[in-house]
mmCIF file of N, CA, C and O in Angstrom:
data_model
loop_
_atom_site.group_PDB
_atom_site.id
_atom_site.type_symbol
_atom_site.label_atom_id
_atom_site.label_comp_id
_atom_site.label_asym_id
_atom_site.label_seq_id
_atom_site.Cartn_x
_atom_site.Cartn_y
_atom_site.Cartn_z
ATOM 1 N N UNK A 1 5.912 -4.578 10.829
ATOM 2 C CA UNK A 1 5.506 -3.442 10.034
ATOM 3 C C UNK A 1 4.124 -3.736 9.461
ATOM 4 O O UNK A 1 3.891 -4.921 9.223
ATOM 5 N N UNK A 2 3.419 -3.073 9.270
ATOM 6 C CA UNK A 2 2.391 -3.484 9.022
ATOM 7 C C UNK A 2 1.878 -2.225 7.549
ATOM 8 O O UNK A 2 2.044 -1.028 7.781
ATOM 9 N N UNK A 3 1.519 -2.489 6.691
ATOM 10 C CA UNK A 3 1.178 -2.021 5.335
ATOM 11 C C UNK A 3 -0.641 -1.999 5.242
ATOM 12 O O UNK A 3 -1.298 -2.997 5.537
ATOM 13 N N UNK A 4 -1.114 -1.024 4.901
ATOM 14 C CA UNK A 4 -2.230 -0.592 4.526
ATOM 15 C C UNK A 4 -2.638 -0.045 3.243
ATOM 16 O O UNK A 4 -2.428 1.114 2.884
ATOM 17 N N UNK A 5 -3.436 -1.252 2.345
ATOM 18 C CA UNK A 5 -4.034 -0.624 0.955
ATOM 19 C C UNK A 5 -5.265 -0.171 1.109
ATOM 20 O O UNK A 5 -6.198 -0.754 1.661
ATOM 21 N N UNK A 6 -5.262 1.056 0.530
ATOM 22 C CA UNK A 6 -6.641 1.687 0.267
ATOM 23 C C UNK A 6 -6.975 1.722 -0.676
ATOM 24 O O UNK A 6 -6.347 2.034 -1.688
ATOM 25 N N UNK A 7 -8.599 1.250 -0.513
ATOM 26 C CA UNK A 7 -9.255 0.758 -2.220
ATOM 27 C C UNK A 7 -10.453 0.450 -2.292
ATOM 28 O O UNK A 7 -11.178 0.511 -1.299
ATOM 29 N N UNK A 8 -10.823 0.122 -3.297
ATOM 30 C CA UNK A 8 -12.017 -0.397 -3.376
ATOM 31 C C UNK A 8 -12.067 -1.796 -3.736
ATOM 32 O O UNK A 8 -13.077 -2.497 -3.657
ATOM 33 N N UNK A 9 -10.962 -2.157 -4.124
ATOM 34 C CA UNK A 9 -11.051 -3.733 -4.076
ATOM 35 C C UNK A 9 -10.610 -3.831 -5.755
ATOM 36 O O UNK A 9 -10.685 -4.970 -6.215
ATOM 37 N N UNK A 10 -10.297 -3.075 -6.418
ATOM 38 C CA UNK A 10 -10.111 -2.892 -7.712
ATOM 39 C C UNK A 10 -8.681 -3.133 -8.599
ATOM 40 O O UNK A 10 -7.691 -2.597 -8.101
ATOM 41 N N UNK A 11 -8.484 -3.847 -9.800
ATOM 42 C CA UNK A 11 -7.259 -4.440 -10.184
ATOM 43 C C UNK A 11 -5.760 -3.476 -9.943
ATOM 44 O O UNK A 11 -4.680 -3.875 -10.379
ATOM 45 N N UNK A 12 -5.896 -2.331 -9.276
ATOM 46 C CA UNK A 12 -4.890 -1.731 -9.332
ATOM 47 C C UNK A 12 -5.245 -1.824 -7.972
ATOM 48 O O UNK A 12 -4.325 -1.018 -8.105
ATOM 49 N N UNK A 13 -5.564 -1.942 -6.952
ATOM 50 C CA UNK A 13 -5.799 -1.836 -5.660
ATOM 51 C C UNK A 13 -4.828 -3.421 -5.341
ATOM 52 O O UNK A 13 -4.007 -3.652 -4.454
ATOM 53 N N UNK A 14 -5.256 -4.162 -6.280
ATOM 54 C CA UNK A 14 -4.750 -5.865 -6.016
ATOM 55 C C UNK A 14 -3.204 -6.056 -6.343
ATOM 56 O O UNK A 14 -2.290 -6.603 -5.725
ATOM 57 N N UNK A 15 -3.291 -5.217 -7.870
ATOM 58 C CA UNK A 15 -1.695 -5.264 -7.994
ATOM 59 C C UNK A 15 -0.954 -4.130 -7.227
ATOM 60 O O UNK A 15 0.188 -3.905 -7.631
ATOM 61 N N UNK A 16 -1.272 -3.605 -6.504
ATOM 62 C CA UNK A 16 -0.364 -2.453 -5.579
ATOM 63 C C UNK A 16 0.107 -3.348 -4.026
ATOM 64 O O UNK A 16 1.229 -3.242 -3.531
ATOM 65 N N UNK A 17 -1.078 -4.261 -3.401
ATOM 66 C CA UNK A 17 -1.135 -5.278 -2.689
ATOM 67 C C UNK A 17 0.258 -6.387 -3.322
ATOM 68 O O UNK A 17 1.172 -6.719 -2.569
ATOM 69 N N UNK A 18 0.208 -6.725 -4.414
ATOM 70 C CA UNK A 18 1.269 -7.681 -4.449
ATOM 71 C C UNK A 18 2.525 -7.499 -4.972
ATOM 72 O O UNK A 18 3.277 -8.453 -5.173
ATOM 73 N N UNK A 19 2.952 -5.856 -5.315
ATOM 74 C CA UNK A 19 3.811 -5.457 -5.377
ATOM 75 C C UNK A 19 4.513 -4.976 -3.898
ATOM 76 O O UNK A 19 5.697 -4.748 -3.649
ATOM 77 N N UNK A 20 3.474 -4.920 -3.135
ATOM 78 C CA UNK A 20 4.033 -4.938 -1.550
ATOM 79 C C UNK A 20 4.542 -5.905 -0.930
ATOM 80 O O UNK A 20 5.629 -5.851 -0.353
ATOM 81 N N UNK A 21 3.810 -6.886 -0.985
ATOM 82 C CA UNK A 21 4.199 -8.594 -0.797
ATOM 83 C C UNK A 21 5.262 -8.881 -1.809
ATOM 84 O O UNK A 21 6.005 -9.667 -1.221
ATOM 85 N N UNK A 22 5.764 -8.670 -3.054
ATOM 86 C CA UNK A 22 7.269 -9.095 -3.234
ATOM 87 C C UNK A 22 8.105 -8.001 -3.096
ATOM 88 O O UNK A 22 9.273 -8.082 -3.477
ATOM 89 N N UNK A 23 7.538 -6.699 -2.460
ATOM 90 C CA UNK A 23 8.923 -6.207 -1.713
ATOM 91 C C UNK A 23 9.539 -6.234 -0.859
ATOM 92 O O UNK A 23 10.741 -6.060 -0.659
ATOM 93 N N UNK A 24 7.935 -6.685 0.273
ATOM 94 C CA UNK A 24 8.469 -7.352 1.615
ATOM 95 C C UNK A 24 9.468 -8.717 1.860
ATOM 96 O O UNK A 24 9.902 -9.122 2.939
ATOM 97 N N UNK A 25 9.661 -9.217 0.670
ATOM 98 C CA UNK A 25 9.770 -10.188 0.407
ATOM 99 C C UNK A 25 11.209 -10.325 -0.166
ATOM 100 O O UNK A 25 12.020 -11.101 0.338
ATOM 101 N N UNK A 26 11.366 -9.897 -0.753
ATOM 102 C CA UNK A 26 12.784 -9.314 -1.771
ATOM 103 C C UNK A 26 13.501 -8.978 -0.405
ATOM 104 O O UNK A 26 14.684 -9.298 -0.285
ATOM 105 N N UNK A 27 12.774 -8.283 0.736
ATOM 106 C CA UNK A 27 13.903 -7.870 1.606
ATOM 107 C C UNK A 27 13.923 -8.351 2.783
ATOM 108 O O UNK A 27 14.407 -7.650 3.672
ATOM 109 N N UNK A 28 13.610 -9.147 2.974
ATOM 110 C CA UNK A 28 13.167 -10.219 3.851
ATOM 111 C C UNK A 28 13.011 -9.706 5.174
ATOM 112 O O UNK A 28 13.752 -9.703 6.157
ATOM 113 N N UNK A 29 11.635 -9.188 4.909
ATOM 114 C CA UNK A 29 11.058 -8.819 6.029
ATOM 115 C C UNK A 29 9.882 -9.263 5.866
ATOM 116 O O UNK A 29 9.479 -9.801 4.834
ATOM 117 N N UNK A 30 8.983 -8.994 7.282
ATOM 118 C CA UNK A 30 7.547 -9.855 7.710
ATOM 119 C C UNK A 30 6.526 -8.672 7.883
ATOM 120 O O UNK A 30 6.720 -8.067 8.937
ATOM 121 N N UNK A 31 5.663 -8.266 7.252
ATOM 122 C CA UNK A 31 4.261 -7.399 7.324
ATOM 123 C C UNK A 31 3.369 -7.903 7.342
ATOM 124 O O UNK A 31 3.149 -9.071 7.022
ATOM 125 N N UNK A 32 2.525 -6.958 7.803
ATOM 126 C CA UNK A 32 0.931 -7.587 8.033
ATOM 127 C C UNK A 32 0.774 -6.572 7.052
ATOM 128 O O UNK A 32 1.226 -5.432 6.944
ATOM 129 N N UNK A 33 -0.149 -7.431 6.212
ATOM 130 C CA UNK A 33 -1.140 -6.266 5.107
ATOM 131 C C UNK A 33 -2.522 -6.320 5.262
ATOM 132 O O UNK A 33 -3.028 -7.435 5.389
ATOM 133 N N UNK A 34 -3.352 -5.160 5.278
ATOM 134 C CA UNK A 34 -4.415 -4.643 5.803
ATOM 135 C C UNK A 34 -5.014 -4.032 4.317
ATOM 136 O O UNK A 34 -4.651 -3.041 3.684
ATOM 137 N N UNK A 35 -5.929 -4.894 4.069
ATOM 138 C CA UNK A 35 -7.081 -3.931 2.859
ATOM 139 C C UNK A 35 -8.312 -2.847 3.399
ATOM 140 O O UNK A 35 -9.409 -3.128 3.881
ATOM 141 N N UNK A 36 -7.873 -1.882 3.205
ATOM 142 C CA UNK A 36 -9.252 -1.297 3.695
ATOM 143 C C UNK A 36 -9.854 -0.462 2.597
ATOM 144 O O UNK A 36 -9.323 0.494 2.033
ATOM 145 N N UNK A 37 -11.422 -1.135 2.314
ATOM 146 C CA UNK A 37 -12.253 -0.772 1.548
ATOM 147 C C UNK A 37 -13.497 -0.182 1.720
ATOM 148 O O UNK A 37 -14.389 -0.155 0.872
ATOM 149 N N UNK A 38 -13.552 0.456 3.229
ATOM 150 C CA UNK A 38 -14.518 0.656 3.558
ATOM 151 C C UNK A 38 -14.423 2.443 3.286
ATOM 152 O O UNK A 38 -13.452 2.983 3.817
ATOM 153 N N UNK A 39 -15.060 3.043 2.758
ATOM 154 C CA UNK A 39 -15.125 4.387 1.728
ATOM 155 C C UNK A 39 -14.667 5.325 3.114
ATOM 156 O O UNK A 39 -13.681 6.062 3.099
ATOM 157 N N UNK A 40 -15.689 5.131 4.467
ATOM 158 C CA UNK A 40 -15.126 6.071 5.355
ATOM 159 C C UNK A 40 -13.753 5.687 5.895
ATOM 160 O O UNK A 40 -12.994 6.621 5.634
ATOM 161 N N UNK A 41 -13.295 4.993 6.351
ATOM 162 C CA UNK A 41 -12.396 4.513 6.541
ATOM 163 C C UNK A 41 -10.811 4.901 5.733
ATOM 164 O O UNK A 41 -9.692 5.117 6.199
ATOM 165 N N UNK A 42 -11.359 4.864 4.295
ATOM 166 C CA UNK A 42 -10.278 5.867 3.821
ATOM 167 C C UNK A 42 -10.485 7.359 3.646
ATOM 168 O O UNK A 42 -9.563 7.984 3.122
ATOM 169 N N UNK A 43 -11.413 7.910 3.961
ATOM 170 C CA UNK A 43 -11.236 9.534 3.865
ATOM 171 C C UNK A 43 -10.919 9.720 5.529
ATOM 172 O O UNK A 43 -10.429 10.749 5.994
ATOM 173 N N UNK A 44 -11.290 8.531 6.334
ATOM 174 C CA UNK A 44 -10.620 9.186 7.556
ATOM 175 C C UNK A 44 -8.794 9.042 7.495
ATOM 176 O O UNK A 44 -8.115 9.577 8.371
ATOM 177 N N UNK A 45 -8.249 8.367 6.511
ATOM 178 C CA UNK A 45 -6.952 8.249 6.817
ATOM 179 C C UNK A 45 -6.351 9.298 5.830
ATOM 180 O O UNK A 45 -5.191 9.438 5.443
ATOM 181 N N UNK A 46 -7.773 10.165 5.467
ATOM 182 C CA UNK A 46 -6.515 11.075 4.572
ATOM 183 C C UNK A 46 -6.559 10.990 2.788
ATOM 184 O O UNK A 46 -6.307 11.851 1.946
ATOM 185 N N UNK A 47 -6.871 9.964 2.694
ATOM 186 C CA UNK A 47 -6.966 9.578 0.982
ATOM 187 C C UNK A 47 -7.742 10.050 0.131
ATOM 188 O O UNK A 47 -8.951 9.825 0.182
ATOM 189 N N UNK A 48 -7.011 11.014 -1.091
ATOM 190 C CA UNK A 48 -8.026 11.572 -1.477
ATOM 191 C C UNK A 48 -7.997 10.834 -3.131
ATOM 192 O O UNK A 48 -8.844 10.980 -4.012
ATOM 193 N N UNK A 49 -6.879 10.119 -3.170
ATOM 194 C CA UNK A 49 -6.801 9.235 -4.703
ATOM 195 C C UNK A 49 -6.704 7.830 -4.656
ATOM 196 O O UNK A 49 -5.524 7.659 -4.347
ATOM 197 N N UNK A 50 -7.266 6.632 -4.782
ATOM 198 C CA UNK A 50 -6.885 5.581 -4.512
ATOM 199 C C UNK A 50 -6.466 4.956 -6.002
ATOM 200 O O UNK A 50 -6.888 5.417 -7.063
ATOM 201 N N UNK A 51 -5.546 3.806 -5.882
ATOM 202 C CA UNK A 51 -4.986 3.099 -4.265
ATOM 203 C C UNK A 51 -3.773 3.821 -3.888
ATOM 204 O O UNK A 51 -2.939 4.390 -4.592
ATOM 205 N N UNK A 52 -3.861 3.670 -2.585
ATOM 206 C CA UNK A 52 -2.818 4.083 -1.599
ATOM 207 C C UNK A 52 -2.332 3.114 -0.804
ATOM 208 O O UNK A 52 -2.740 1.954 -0.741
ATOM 209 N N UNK A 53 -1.264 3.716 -0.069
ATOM 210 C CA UNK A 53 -0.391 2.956 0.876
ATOM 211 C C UNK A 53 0.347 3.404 1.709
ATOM 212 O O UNK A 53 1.338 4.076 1.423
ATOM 213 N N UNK A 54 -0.114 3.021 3.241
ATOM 214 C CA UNK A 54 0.307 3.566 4.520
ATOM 215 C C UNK A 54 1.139 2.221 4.849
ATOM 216 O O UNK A 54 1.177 1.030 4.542
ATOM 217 N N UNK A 55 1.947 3.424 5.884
ATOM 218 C CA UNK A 55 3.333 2.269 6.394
ATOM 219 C C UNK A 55 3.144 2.528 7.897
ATOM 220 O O UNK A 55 3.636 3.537 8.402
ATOM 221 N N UNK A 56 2.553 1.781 8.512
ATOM 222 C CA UNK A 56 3.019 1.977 9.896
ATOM 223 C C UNK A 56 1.677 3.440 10.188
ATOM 224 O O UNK A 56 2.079 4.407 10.835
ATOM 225 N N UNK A 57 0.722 3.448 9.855
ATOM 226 C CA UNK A 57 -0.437 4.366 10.260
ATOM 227 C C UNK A 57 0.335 5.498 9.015
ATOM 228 O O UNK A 57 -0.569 6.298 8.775
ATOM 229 N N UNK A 58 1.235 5.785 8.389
ATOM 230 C CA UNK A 58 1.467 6.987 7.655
ATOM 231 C C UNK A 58 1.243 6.804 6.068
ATOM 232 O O UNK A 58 1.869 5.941 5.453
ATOM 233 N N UNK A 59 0.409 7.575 5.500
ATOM 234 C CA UNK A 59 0.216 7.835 3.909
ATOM 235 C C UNK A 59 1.519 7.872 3.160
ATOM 236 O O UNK A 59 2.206 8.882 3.311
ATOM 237 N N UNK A 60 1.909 7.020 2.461
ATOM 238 C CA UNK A 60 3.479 7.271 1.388
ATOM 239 C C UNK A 60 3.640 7.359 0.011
ATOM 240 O O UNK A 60 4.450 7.882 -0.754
ATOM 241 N N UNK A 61 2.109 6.350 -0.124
ATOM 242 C CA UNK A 61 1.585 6.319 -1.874
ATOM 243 C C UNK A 61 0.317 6.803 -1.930
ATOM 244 O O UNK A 61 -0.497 6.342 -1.130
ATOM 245 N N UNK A 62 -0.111 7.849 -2.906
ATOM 246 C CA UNK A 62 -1.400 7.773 -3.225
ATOM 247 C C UNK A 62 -2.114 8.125 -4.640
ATOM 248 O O UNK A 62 -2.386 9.278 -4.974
ATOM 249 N N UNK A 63 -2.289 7.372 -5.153
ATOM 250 C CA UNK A 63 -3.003 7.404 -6.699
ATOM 251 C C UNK A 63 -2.213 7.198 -7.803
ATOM 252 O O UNK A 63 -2.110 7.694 -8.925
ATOM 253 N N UNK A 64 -1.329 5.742 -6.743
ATOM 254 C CA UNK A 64 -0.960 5.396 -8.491
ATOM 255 C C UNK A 64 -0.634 3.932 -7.919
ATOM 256 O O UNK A 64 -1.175 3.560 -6.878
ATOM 257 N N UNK A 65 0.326 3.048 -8.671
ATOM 258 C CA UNK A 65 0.312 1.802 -8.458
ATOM 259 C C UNK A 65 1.531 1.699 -8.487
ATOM 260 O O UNK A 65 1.976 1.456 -9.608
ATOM 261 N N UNK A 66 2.662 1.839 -7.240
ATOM 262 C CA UNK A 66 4.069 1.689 -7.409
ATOM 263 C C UNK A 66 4.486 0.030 -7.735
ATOM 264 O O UNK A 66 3.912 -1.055 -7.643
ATOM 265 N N UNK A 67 5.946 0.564 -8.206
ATOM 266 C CA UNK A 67 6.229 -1.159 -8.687
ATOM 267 C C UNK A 67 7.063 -1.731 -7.250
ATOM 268 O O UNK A 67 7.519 -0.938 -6.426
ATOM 269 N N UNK A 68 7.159 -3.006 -7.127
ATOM 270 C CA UNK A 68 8.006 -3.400 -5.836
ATOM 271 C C UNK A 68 9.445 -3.068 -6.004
ATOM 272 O O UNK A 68 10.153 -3.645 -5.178
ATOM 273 N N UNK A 69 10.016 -2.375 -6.760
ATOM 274 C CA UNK A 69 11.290 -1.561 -6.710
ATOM 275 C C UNK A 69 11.007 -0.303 -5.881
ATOM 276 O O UNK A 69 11.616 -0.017 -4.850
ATOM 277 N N UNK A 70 10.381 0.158 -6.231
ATOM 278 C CA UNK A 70 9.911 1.327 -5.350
ATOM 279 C C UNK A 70 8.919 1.495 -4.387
ATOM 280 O O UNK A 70 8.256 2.524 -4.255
ATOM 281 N N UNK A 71 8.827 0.583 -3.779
ATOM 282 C CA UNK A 71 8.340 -0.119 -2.685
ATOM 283 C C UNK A 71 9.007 -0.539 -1.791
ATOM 284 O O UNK A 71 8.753 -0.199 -0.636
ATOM 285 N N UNK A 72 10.021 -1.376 -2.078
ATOM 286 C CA UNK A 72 11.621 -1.616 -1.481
ATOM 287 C C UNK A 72 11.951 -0.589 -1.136
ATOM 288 O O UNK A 72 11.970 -0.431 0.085
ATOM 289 N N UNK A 73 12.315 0.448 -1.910
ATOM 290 C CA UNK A 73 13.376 1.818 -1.510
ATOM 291 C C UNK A 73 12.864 2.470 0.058
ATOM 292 O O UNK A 73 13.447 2.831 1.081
ATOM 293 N N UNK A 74 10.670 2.342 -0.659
ATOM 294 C CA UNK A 74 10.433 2.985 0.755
ATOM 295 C C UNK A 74 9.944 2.460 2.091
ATOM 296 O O UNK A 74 9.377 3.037 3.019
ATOM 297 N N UNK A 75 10.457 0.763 1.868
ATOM 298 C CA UNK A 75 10.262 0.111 3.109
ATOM 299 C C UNK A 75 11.929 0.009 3.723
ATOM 300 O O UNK A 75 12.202 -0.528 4.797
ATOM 301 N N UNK A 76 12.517 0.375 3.189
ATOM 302 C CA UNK A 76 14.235 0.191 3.663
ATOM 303 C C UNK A 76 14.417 1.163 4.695
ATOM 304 O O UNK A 76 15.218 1.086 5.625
ATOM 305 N N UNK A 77 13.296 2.441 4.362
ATOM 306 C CA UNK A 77 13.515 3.812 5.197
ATOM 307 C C UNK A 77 13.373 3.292 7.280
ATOM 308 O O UNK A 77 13.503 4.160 8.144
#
């Protein structure tokens, strides 16, 4: 599975990143996580609030900073 943060590199961009990593984690599964900070790069995927978070090429979070409880719920899907 592979997870995508969109950002600018910014403390809620970092803690959205490691609330992904202990959900992947909590459920013992293996992702690749992908930062992408490059400005076009996220308006081509769609993002119009950062940070965000794509699962597998699809948008699921955007403009806020979920906790790894609810991160879990939507990597279980």
């Amino acid at each position: 599975m592979k997870l995508s943060i969109y950002g600018k590199g910014c403390k809620k961009c970092d803690q959205l990143t490691e609330n992904a990593k202990q959900a992947a984690e909590a459920l013992g599964m293996t992702v690749e996580i992908e930062k992408v900070t490059d400005v076009n790069a996220i308006i081509d995927a769609g993002v119009m609030h950062t940070p965000a978070l794509g699962v597998d090429g699809e948008l699921v979070i955007e403009g806020k900073v979920a906790s790894a409880e609810e991160l879990q719920t939507l990597l279980k899907r």
